[in-house]
Amino acid sequence: MTPPPASPSTPSVAEAGAWAEVLVCRRLLHAAVLVPTGQWLVQREADEPVRVLAGTVDVVELAAAVQYRIRSTRPETR
């Protein structure tokens, strides 16, 4: 019998930081900054308001949402 898949764990600060860096480097976010409280300040464009994300899970979810948006709007090449 196959064991059930492991439940997803909470992403580490390092993992969230890596995703934030990718989003900023690829210019999908203007800025993403971890603050001492564990929250993240993110800004999509320089002239837009700063959003406060509660923690690492929210950063990884944001990265997933951005990936989904990119992939769902990309023309099919197959």
Short mmCIF file of C-alpha atoms in Angstrom, two decimals:
data_model
loop_
_atom_site.label_atom_id
_atom_site.label_comp_id
_atom_site.label_asym_id
_atom_site.label_seq_id
_atom_site.Cartn_x
_atom_site.Cartn_y
_atom_site.Cartn_z
CA MET A 1 0.00 0.00 0.00
CA THR A 2 1.26 3.45 -0.90
CA PRO A 3 1.61 5.89 2.01
CA PRO A 4 -0.41 9.09 1.78
CA PRO A 5 1.47 12.14 0.52
CA ALA A 6 3.18 14.15 3.21
CA SER A 7 1.28 17.20 4.33
CA PRO A 8 2.81 20.42 3.08
CA SER A 9 5.05 22.09 5.62
CA THR A 10 5.25 25.77 6.35
CA PRO A 11 7.81 27.38 4.05
CA SER A 12 10.98 28.62 5.70
CA VAL A 13 12.05 32.24 5.69
CA ALA A 14 14.84 31.24 3.31
CA GLU A 15 12.38 29.67 0.86
CA ALA A 16 10.08 32.69 0.98
CA GLY A 17 13.09 34.96 0.56
CA ALA A 18 14.24 33.03 -2.48
CA TRP A 19 10.80 33.32 -4.10
CA ALA A 20 10.64 37.03 -3.26
CA GLU A 21 14.06 37.56 -4.82
CA VAL A 22 13.02 35.75 -8.00
CA LEU A 23 9.85 37.84 -8.29
CA VAL A 24 11.82 41.07 -7.88
CA CYS A 25 14.69 40.03 -10.18
CA ARG A 26 12.22 39.02 -12.89
CA ARG A 27 10.45 42.37 -12.41
CA LEU A 28 7.21 40.68 -11.41
CA LEU A 29 7.31 42.69 -8.17
CA HIS A 30 8.90 46.07 -7.56
CA ALA A 31 9.93 45.23 -4.00
CA ALA A 32 9.61 42.56 -1.31
CA VAL A 33 11.06 43.14 2.15
CA LEU A 34 11.00 40.97 5.25
CA VAL A 35 10.43 43.01 8.41
CA PRO A 36 11.46 41.96 11.94
CA THR A 37 7.89 40.94 12.82
CA GLY A 38 8.02 38.16 10.20
CA GLN A 39 5.68 40.05 7.89
CA TRP A 40 6.60 40.89 4.32
CA LEU A 41 6.09 44.25 2.64
CA VAL A 42 5.51 43.86 -1.08
CA GLN A 43 4.91 46.37 -3.81
CA ARG A 44 3.83 45.37 -7.29
CA GLU A 45 4.76 48.66 -8.98
CA ALA A 46 6.76 51.63 -7.69
CA ASP A 47 3.71 53.91 -7.65
CA GLU A 48 1.33 51.41 -6.02
CA PRO A 49 0.59 51.02 -2.32
CA VAL A 50 2.63 48.61 -0.23
CA ARG A 51 0.84 45.39 0.75
CA VAL A 52 1.55 43.62 4.03
CA LEU A 53 1.76 39.84 3.87
CA ALA A 54 1.42 37.97 7.17
CA GLY A 55 4.30 35.55 6.67
CA THR A 56 6.19 33.05 4.58
CA VAL A 57 3.09 31.14 3.47
CA ASP A 58 1.65 34.29 1.93
CA VAL A 59 4.86 34.99 -0.01
CA VAL A 60 4.94 31.48 -1.46
CA GLU A 61 1.22 31.70 -2.28
CA LEU A 62 1.86 35.02 -4.04
CA ALA A 63 4.64 33.41 -6.09
CA ALA A 64 2.30 30.55 -7.02
CA ALA A 65 -0.42 32.99 -8.04
CA VAL A 66 2.03 34.93 -10.22
CA GLN A 67 3.21 31.70 -11.86
CA TYR A 68 -0.37 30.63 -12.50
CA ARG A 69 -1.22 34.01 -14.03
CA ILE A 70 1.82 33.89 -16.30
CA ARG A 71 1.18 30.33 -17.42
CA SER A 72 -2.53 30.83 -17.97
CA THR A 73 -2.03 33.91 -20.16
CA ARG A 74 0.86 32.49 -22.19
CA PRO A 75 -0.18 31.30 -25.66
CA GLU A 76 -0.19 27.55 -26.07
CA THR A 77 2.85 26.42 -28.09
CA ARG A 78 2.09 22.72 -28.38
#
